[in-house]
Amino acid sequence: MDEREIVSRVIAGETDAFSEIVRKYQSQLFGVVQHILGNRGGAEDVVQEAFIRFYRNLANFRWESAVGTYLTRIAINLAYNEIRRKTRWLRIFTLENDHVHEISGESKTGYDDTAELIRKAISRLPEDFQKVVILRLIEGYSVKETAEILNIPIGTVLSRLKRAQEKLKNRLSPILEERHEQ
Amino acid sequence: MNNDIRELLYKSLDLELTPEERQKLQDALKENPQLHAERHELVRLREALASQKNAGGFPDVTDAVMNGIQGLQTDAGNGQNSIDRYLQSAFRPLLAAAILLIVLLSGINIVKSGEVSLKAALSLQEASITEALDPTLTLLEE
């Protein structure tokens, strides 16, 4: 069924039709949200909340972007809000401020898993760079889709990608090279 | 290294280059081993990042979302209920904190007095209930 038809039916009162939207996009949202939250947990709550917020604003949805694009944008914002909320609580309840460790130090102290190193390296990037890396380089969205989801020009996506890759290359290349040689 | 060529190198990994751009980059890659090595590093980095994509196995949230939506509809249909629920949820932590404080203060009083009794818990050893409830009376007497 066409998405416009589903949305029209939901607005007309056929709430059950909304489940088709959830089934169609939940994996997509989970993929992005899990990369943003990392090991923090809470992806399920964020994904649920994204759908519920979309439902609540359905009457105002103007089709300026596709449903998947709009939902992913909501989920990304909610995921970063969740990180900020958790960081605030962490700061209140712990005295540990330097929980971000140096990658080089981690590799010497037991962080041998490449995936974990990549995750840590991404988490140390500025938020705007993380978003383009997750969407374009991990989840495989096109540059155009990434631009639409983040509501920024394609040129901005390309420049953020370039700067993010330069940073990641500096941090990860020696490790990736080493792993490749082994 | 020429910045334009590096821009072109990064761009080539995300967008299709024009025939002229492609030729320019290919020529530069042949001539410049450093650029060639950078391209190799970038490709390896991007492969490592792409391999991080989760293959699936996510929980199905359809039922949870639909239940949440049903809840919204119920709330919308019964505004008073929703206010009541809001007040309940807002005051529940306050009530818990107050109970905790009372228990804590009573405990301190018992420890201080060394006697386990209601009187000790309320710290009424030296004052009558009337005095305890009306501190102004004690002040006037003094």
mmCIF file of C-alpha atoms in Angstrom:
data_model
loop_
_atom_site.group_PDB
_atom_site.id
_atom_site.type_symbol
_atom_site.label_atom_id
_atom_site.label_comp_id
_atom_site.label_asym_id
_atom_site.label_seq_id
_atom_site.Cartn_x
_atom_site.Cartn_y
_atom_site.Cartn_z
ATOM 1 C CA MET A 1 0.000 0.000 0.000
ATOM 2 C CA ASP A 2 1.190 3.511 -0.823
ATOM 3 C CA GLU A 3 2.538 5.486 2.148
ATOM 4 C CA ARG A 4 0.291 8.443 1.409
ATOM 5 C CA GLU A 5 -2.702 6.142 1.534
ATOM 6 C CA ILE A 6 -1.559 4.668 4.852
ATOM 7 C CA VAL A 7 -1.089 8.124 6.347
ATOM 8 C CA SER A 8 -4.497 9.267 5.064
ATOM 9 C CA ARG A 9 -6.138 6.201 6.583
ATOM 10 C CA VAL A 10 -4.445 6.779 9.938
ATOM 11 C CA ILE A 11 -5.493 10.437 9.954
ATOM 12 C CA ALA A 12 -9.049 9.340 9.098
ATOM 13 C CA GLY A 13 -9.071 7.222 12.261
ATOM 14 C CA GLU A 14 -7.793 3.816 11.112
ATOM 15 C CA THR A 15 -5.048 3.731 13.713
ATOM 16 C CA ASP A 16 -4.162 0.093 13.001
ATOM 17 C CA ALA A 17 -2.811 1.092 9.590
ATOM 18 C CA PHE A 18 0.041 2.843 11.397
ATOM 19 C CA SER A 19 1.512 -0.567 12.267
ATOM 20 C CA GLU A 20 2.520 -0.917 8.606
ATOM 21 C CA ILE A 21 4.727 2.152 8.947
ATOM 22 C CA VAL A 22 6.279 0.757 12.129
ATOM 23 C CA ARG A 23 7.012 -2.619 10.513
ATOM 24 C CA LYS A 24 8.513 -0.979 7.454
ATOM 25 C CA TYR A 25 10.884 1.425 9.200
ATOM 26 C CA GLN A 26 11.751 -0.036 12.588
ATOM 27 C CA SER A 27 14.921 -1.861 11.432
ATOM 28 C CA GLN A 28 16.131 1.268 9.677
ATOM 29 C CA LEU A 29 15.642 3.322 12.830
ATOM 30 C CA PHE A 30 17.219 0.700 15.089
ATOM 31 C CA GLY A 31 20.333 0.598 12.895
ATOM 32 C CA VAL A 32 20.951 4.329 13.215
ATOM 33 C CA VAL A 33 19.911 4.677 16.873
ATOM 34 C CA GLN A 34 22.057 1.774 18.060
ATOM 35 C CA HIS A 35 25.133 3.310 16.477
ATOM 36 C CA ILE A 36 24.422 6.649 18.138
ATOM 37 C CA LEU A 37 23.762 5.171 21.573
ATOM 38 C CA GLY A 38 26.524 2.555 21.375
ATOM 39 C CA ASN A 39 26.651 0.507 24.559
ATOM 40 C CA ARG A 40 24.460 2.926 26.485
ATOM 41 C CA GLY A 41 21.256 0.986 25.795
ATOM 42 C CA GLY A 42 17.795 2.497 25.416
ATOM 43 C CA ALA A 43 17.536 2.060 21.628
ATOM 44 C CA GLU A 44 14.170 0.350 21.917
ATOM 45 C CA ASP A 45 12.649 3.245 23.887
ATOM 46 C CA VAL A 46 14.051 5.807 21.458
ATOM 47 C CA VAL A 47 12.691 3.965 18.410
ATOM 48 C CA GLN A 48 9.250 3.593 20.015
ATOM 49 C CA GLU A 49 9.192 7.255 20.989
ATOM 50 C CA ALA A 50 10.155 8.291 17.439
ATOM 51 C CA PHE A 51 7.131 6.456 16.011
ATOM 52 C CA ILE A 52 4.797 7.844 18.660
ATOM 53 C CA ARG A 53 6.007 11.410 18.044
ATOM 54 C CA PHE A 54 5.509 10.921 14.327
ATOM 55 C CA TYR A 55 1.991 9.645 14.962
ATOM 56 C CA ARG A 56 1.181 12.629 17.184
ATOM 57 C CA ASN A 57 2.323 15.052 14.473
ATOM 58 C CA LEU A 58 0.851 13.139 11.558
ATOM 59 C CA ALA A 59 -1.865 15.711 10.927
ATOM 60 C CA ASN A 60 0.841 18.362 10.425
ATOM 61 C CA PHE A 61 3.043 16.165 8.198
ATOM 62 C CA ARG A 62 3.451 18.086 4.919
ATOM 63 C CA TRP A 63 5.368 15.520 2.839
ATOM 64 C CA GLU A 64 8.334 17.844 2.510
ATOM 65 C CA SER A 65 10.397 14.708 3.034
ATOM 66 C CA ALA A 66 9.679 10.997 2.808
ATOM 67 C CA VAL A 67 8.276 9.182 5.850
ATOM 68 C CA GLY A 68 11.525 7.236 6.380
ATOM 69 C CA THR A 69 13.595 10.412 6.184
ATOM 70 C CA TYR A 70 11.383 12.237 8.655
ATOM 71 C CA LEU A 71 11.268 9.309 11.067
ATOM 72 C CA THR A 72 15.058 8.880 10.955
ATOM 73 C CA ARG A 73 15.486 12.598 11.693
ATOM 74 C CA ILE A 74 13.197 12.329 14.739
ATOM 75 C CA ALA A 75 15.018 9.197 15.945
ATOM 76 C CA ILE A 76 18.454 10.832 15.608
ATOM 77 C CA ASN A 77 17.340 13.872 17.610
ATOM 78 C CA LEU A 78 15.793 11.683 20.307
ATOM 79 C CA ALA A 79 18.920 9.500 20.488
ATOM 80 C CA TYR A 80 21.184 12.517 21.040
ATOM 81 C CA ASN A 81 18.738 13.893 23.624
ATOM 82 C CA GLU A 82 18.975 10.545 25.385
ATOM 83 C CA ILE A 83 22.785 10.749 25.403
ATOM 84 C CA ARG A 84 22.653 14.289 26.835
ATOM 85 C CA ARG A 85 20.177 13.175 29.502
ATOM 86 C CA LYS A 86 22.303 10.185 30.473
ATOM 87 C CA THR A 87 25.480 12.278 30.501
ATOM 88 C CA ARG A 88 23.829 14.791 32.842
ATOM 89 C CA TRP A 89 22.864 12.029 35.293
ATOM 90 C CA LEU A 90 26.319 10.500 35.016
ATOM 91 C CA ARG A 91 27.875 13.854 35.905
ATOM 92 C CA ILE A 92 25.563 14.245 38.889
ATOM 93 C CA PHE A 93 26.110 10.777 40.317
ATOM 94 C CA THR A 94 29.788 10.179 39.540
ATOM 95 C CA LEU A 95 32.904 12.176 40.084
ATOM 96 C CA GLU A 96 34.476 10.712 36.991
ATOM 97 C CA ASN A 97 34.730 13.398 34.319
ATOM 98 C CA ASP A 98 37.382 11.862 32.140
ATOM 99 C CA HIS A 99 35.390 8.861 30.967
ATOM 100 C CA VAL A 100 36.586 9.449 27.406
ATOM 101 C CA HIS A 101 39.882 7.666 27.156
ATOM 102 C CA GLU A 102 42.586 7.931 24.588
ATOM 103 C CA ILE A 103 42.324 5.332 21.863
ATOM 104 C CA SER A 104 46.022 4.600 22.046
ATOM 105 C CA GLY A 105 45.739 3.972 25.770
ATOM 106 C CA GLU A 106 42.799 1.649 25.304
ATOM 107 C CA SER A 107 44.613 -0.558 22.832
ATOM 108 C CA LYS A 108 47.348 -1.054 25.408
ATOM 109 C CA THR A 109 44.948 -1.808 28.229
ATOM 110 C CA GLY A 110 42.887 -4.542 26.718
ATOM 111 C CA TYR A 111 40.600 -2.925 24.123
ATOM 112 C CA ASP A 112 41.558 -5.296 21.367
ATOM 113 C CA ASP A 113 38.292 -5.473 19.588
ATOM 114 C CA THR A 114 38.422 -3.503 16.324
ATOM 115 C CA ALA A 115 34.674 -2.854 16.372
ATOM 116 C CA GLU A 116 34.958 -1.348 19.850
ATOM 117 C CA LEU A 117 37.861 0.834 18.761
ATOM 118 C CA ILE A 118 35.906 2.076 15.768
ATOM 119 C CA ARG A 119 32.892 2.792 17.974
ATOM 120 C CA LYS A 120 35.037 4.730 20.438
ATOM 121 C CA ALA A 121 36.726 6.680 17.657
ATOM 122 C CA ILE A 122 33.332 7.662 16.226
ATOM 123 C CA SER A 123 32.022 8.647 19.658
ATOM 124 C CA ARG A 124 34.940 11.079 20.036
ATOM 125 C CA LEU A 125 33.959 12.954 16.870
ATOM 126 C CA PRO A 126 31.812 16.081 17.131
ATOM 127 C CA GLU A 127 28.088 15.239 16.981
ATOM 128 C CA ASP A 128 27.640 16.664 13.455
ATOM 129 C CA PHE A 129 30.468 14.493 12.149
ATOM 130 C CA GLN A 130 29.145 11.403 13.917
ATOM 131 C CA LYS A 131 25.788 11.796 12.182
ATOM 132 C CA VAL A 132 27.227 11.833 8.644
ATOM 133 C CA VAL A 133 29.592 8.946 9.414
ATOM 134 C CA ILE A 134 26.792 6.779 10.819
ATOM 135 C CA LEU A 135 24.313 7.564 8.064
ATOM 136 C CA ARG A 136 26.617 7.568 5.050
ATOM 137 C CA LEU A 137 29.562 5.343 5.918
ATOM 138 C CA ILE A 138 27.976 2.769 8.232
ATOM 139 C CA GLU A 139 24.308 2.605 7.321
ATOM 140 C CA GLY A 140 25.022 3.237 3.637
ATOM 141 C CA TYR A 141 22.594 6.062 2.898
ATOM 142 C CA SER A 142 23.474 8.059 -0.221
ATOM 143 C CA VAL A 143 24.888 11.561 0.190
ATOM 144 C CA LYS A 144 21.558 12.968 -0.979
ATOM 145 C CA GLU A 145 19.576 10.908 1.552
ATOM 146 C CA THR A 146 22.011 11.863 4.315
ATOM 147 C CA ALA A 147 21.543 15.529 3.410
ATOM 148 C CA GLU A 148 17.760 15.152 3.483
ATOM 149 C CA ILE A 149 17.695 13.342 6.817
ATOM 150 C CA LEU A 150 19.952 15.901 8.465
ATOM 151 C CA ASN A 151 18.283 18.773 6.614
ATOM 152 C CA ILE A 152 21.615 20.208 5.420
ATOM 153 C CA PRO A 153 23.039 20.894 1.918
ATOM 154 C CA ILE A 154 24.918 18.132 0.050
ATOM 155 C CA GLY A 155 28.079 20.283 0.132
ATOM 156 C CA THR A 156 27.926 20.351 3.937
ATOM 157 C CA VAL A 157 27.574 16.558 4.046
ATOM 158 C CA LEU A 158 30.656 16.191 1.818
ATOM 159 C CA SER A 159 32.773 18.612 3.833
ATOM 160 C CA ARG A 160 31.767 16.989 7.152
ATOM 161 C CA LEU A 161 32.488 13.550 5.690
ATOM 162 C CA LYS A 162 35.923 14.682 4.560
ATOM 163 C CA ARG A 163 36.854 16.156 7.933
ATOM 164 C CA ALA A 164 35.423 13.187 9.829
ATOM 165 C CA GLN A 165 37.367 10.730 7.669
ATOM 166 C CA GLU A 166 40.580 12.703 8.156
ATOM 167 C CA LYS A 167 40.140 12.462 11.920
ATOM 168 C CA LEU A 168 39.172 8.783 11.844
ATOM 169 C CA LYS A 169 42.043 7.995 9.470
ATOM 170 C CA ASN A 170 44.534 9.548 11.877
ATOM 171 C CA ARG A 171 43.111 7.613 14.827
ATOM 172 C CA LEU A 172 42.362 4.285 13.209
ATOM 173 C CA SER A 173 44.696 3.796 10.256
ATOM 174 C CA PRO A 174 47.636 2.498 12.318
ATOM 175 C CA ILE A 175 45.321 -0.001 14.039
ATOM 176 C CA LEU A 176 43.606 -1.065 10.813
ATOM 177 C CA GLU A 177 46.975 -1.441 9.105
ATOM 178 C CA GLU A 178 48.271 -3.507 12.004
ATOM 179 C CA ARG A 179 45.185 -5.763 11.992
ATOM 180 C CA HIS A 180 45.477 -6.169 8.230
ATOM 181 C CA GLU A 181 49.075 -7.326 8.504
ATOM 182 C CA GLN A 182 48.267 -9.920 11.192
ATOM 183 C CA MET B 1 49.699 17.972 -1.962
ATOM 184 C CA ASN B 2 47.270 19.959 -4.099
ATOM 185 C CA ASN B 3 44.102 20.574 -2.079
ATOM 186 C CA ASP B 4 41.882 20.437 -5.162
ATOM 187 C CA ILE B 5 43.095 16.936 -5.915
ATOM 188 C CA ARG B 6 42.497 15.812 -2.332
ATOM 189 C CA GLU B 7 38.969 17.268 -2.492
ATOM 190 C CA LEU B 8 38.480 15.303 -5.673
ATOM 191 C CA LEU B 9 39.802 12.151 -4.023
ATOM 192 C CA TYR B 10 37.302 12.399 -1.162
ATOM 193 C CA LYS B 11 34.490 13.391 -3.500
ATOM 194 C CA SER B 12 35.176 10.370 -5.749
ATOM 195 C CA LEU B 13 34.306 8.050 -2.857
ATOM 196 C CA ASP B 14 30.835 9.535 -2.390
ATOM 197 C CA LEU B 15 29.711 10.982 -5.702
ATOM 198 C CA GLU B 16 30.205 10.257 -9.369
ATOM 199 C CA LEU B 17 32.857 12.488 -10.887
ATOM 200 C CA THR B 18 32.548 14.151 -14.283
ATOM 201 C CA PRO B 19 34.760 12.566 -17.004
ATOM 202 C CA GLU B 20 37.173 15.523 -16.707
ATOM 203 C CA GLU B 21 37.392 15.209 -12.925
ATOM 204 C CA ARG B 22 37.905 11.460 -13.167
ATOM 205 C CA GLN B 23 40.741 11.889 -15.648
ATOM 206 C CA LYS B 24 42.354 14.560 -13.491
ATOM 207 C CA LEU B 25 42.230 12.303 -10.427
ATOM 208 C CA GLN B 26 43.548 9.262 -12.307
ATOM 209 C CA ASP B 27 46.505 11.262 -13.625
ATOM 210 C CA ALA B 28 47.246 12.585 -10.136
ATOM 211 C CA LEU B 29 47.053 9.067 -8.629
ATOM 212 C CA LYS B 30 49.562 7.774 -11.186
ATOM 213 C CA GLU B 31 51.970 10.616 -10.532
ATOM 214 C CA ASN B 32 51.647 10.903 -6.766
ATOM 215 C CA PRO B 33 52.345 7.827 -4.589
ATOM 216 C CA GLN B 34 51.355 9.766 -1.447
ATOM 217 C CA LEU B 35 47.902 10.406 -2.901
ATOM 218 C CA HIS B 36 47.701 6.770 -3.905
ATOM 219 C CA ALA B 37 48.543 5.701 -0.338
ATOM 220 C CA GLU B 38 45.935 8.097 1.092
ATOM 221 C CA ARG B 39 43.303 6.644 -1.207
ATOM 222 C CA HIS B 40 44.261 3.145 -0.045
ATOM 223 C CA GLU B 41 43.950 4.200 3.629
ATOM 224 C CA LEU B 42 40.577 5.793 2.997
ATOM 225 C CA VAL B 43 39.205 2.748 1.225
ATOM 226 C CA ARG B 44 40.347 0.536 4.107
ATOM 227 C CA LEU B 45 38.800 2.888 6.667
ATOM 228 C CA ARG B 46 35.503 2.972 4.791
ATOM 229 C CA GLU B 47 35.433 -0.807 4.507
ATOM 230 C CA ALA B 48 35.994 -1.101 8.251
ATOM 231 C CA LEU B 49 33.191 1.387 8.930
ATOM 232 C CA ALA B 50 30.783 -0.305 6.501
ATOM 233 C CA SER B 51 31.417 -3.616 8.246
ATOM 234 C CA GLN B 52 29.983 -2.123 11.447
ATOM 235 C CA LYS B 53 26.451 -2.097 10.053
ATOM 236 C CA ASN B 54 24.192 -4.270 12.160
ATOM 237 C CA ALA B 55 22.879 -7.228 10.207
ATOM 238 C CA GLY B 56 19.493 -7.099 11.939
ATOM 239 C CA GLY B 57 18.050 -9.059 14.812
ATOM 240 C CA PHE B 58 16.333 -5.990 16.222
ATOM 241 C CA PRO B 59 13.336 -6.390 18.515
ATOM 242 C CA ASP B 60 9.880 -5.866 17.023
ATOM 243 C CA VAL B 61 8.398 -2.732 18.588
ATOM 244 C CA THR B 62 5.135 -2.757 16.601
ATOM 245 C CA ASP B 63 2.959 -3.886 19.518
ATOM 246 C CA ALA B 64 4.629 -1.503 21.965
ATOM 247 C CA VAL B 65 4.137 1.450 19.601
ATOM 248 C CA MET B 66 0.506 0.554 18.901
ATOM 249 C CA ASN B 67 -0.151 0.215 22.651
ATOM 250 C CA GLY B 68 1.453 3.621 23.171
ATOM 251 C CA ILE B 69 -0.825 5.099 20.518
ATOM 252 C CA GLN B 70 -3.888 3.492 22.144
ATOM 253 C CA GLY B 71 -2.761 5.080 25.412
ATOM 254 C CA LEU B 72 -2.573 8.488 23.738
ATOM 255 C CA GLN B 73 -6.095 8.086 22.417
ATOM 256 C CA THR B 74 -7.414 7.112 25.839
ATOM 257 C CA ASP B 75 -5.724 10.135 27.386
ATOM 258 C CA ALA B 76 -7.111 12.429 24.704
ATOM 259 C CA GLY B 77 -10.600 11.039 25.298
ATOM 260 C CA ASN B 78 -10.362 11.571 29.010
ATOM 261 C CA GLY B 79 -8.543 14.789 29.820
ATOM 262 C CA GLN B 80 -9.261 14.668 33.569
ATOM 263 C CA ASN B 81 -7.789 11.188 33.784
ATOM 264 C CA SER B 82 -4.642 12.406 32.155
ATOM 265 C CA ILE B 83 -4.313 15.341 34.595
ATOM 266 C CA ASP B 84 -4.877 12.995 37.516
ATOM 267 C CA ARG B 85 -2.243 10.636 36.183
ATOM 268 C CA TYR B 86 0.166 13.541 35.713
ATOM 269 C CA LEU B 87 -0.363 14.743 39.274
ATOM 270 C CA GLN B 88 0.035 11.229 40.617
ATOM 271 C CA SER B 89 3.266 10.698 38.748
ATOM 272 C CA ALA B 90 4.572 14.144 39.737
ATOM 273 C CA PHE B 91 3.834 13.713 43.456
ATOM 274 C CA ARG B 92 4.886 10.088 43.780
ATOM 275 C CA PRO B 93 8.629 10.916 43.987
ATOM 276 C CA LEU B 94 7.916 13.720 46.484
ATOM 277 C CA LEU B 95 5.928 11.360 48.686
ATOM 278 C CA ALA B 96 8.682 8.747 48.536
ATOM 279 C CA ALA B 97 11.302 11.371 49.443
ATOM 280 C CA ALA B 98 9.207 12.586 52.403
ATOM 281 C CA ILE B 99 8.748 9.044 53.741
ATOM 282 C CA LEU B 100 12.457 8.376 53.359
ATOM 283 C CA LEU B 101 13.294 11.589 55.234
ATOM 284 C CA ILE B 102 10.925 10.746 58.113
ATOM 285 C CA VAL B 103 12.393 7.229 58.440
ATOM 286 C CA LEU B 104 15.921 8.636 58.345
ATOM 287 C CA LEU B 105 15.252 11.312 61.000
ATOM 288 C CA SER B 106 13.464 8.804 63.234
ATOM 289 C CA GLY B 107 16.446 6.474 62.898
ATOM 290 C CA ILE B 108 18.846 9.253 63.866
ATOM 291 C CA ASN B 109 16.708 10.091 66.913
ATOM 292 C CA ILE B 110 16.639 6.449 68.010
ATOM 293 C CA VAL B 111 20.408 6.104 67.604
ATOM 294 C CA LYS B 112 20.991 9.355 69.541
ATOM 295 C CA SER B 113 18.696 8.388 72.410
ATOM 296 C CA GLY B 114 19.774 4.716 72.491
ATOM 297 C CA GLU B 115 16.168 3.688 73.115
ATOM 298 C CA VAL B 116 13.793 2.000 70.681
ATOM 299 C CA SER B 117 10.409 3.601 71.208
ATOM 300 C CA LEU B 118 7.978 5.904 69.453
ATOM 301 C CA LYS B 119 8.895 8.611 71.941
ATOM 302 C CA ALA B 120 12.568 8.244 71.094
ATOM 303 C CA ALA B 121 11.865 8.163 67.382
ATOM 304 C CA LEU B 122 9.917 11.408 67.646
ATOM 305 C CA SER B 123 12.546 12.840 70.015
ATOM 306 C CA LEU B 124 9.971 13.517 72.748
ATOM 307 C CA GLN B 125 12.042 12.406 75.745
ATOM 308 C CA GLU B 126 12.171 15.799 77.374
ATOM 309 C CA ALA B 127 9.098 17.458 76.034
ATOM 310 C CA SER B 128 5.442 16.654 76.347
ATOM 311 C CA ILE B 129 3.385 16.099 73.206
ATOM 312 C CA THR B 130 1.753 19.523 73.720
ATOM 313 C CA GLU B 131 5.144 21.192 73.872
ATOM 314 C CA ALA B 132 6.414 19.299 70.895
ATOM 315 C CA LEU B 133 3.421 20.310 68.827
ATOM 316 C CA ASP B 134 3.550 23.930 69.973
ATOM 317 C CA PRO B 135 7.135 25.162 70.138
ATOM 318 C CA THR B 136 5.990 28.734 70.928
ATOM 319 C CA LEU B 137 4.791 27.481 74.316
ATOM 320 C CA THR B 138 8.314 26.357 75.192
ATOM 321 C CA LEU B 139 9.735 29.701 74.067
ATOM 322 C CA LEU B 140 7.229 31.664 76.173
ATOM 323 C CA GLU B 141 8.063 29.598 79.239
ATOM 324 C CA GLU B 142 11.736 30.384 78.760
#
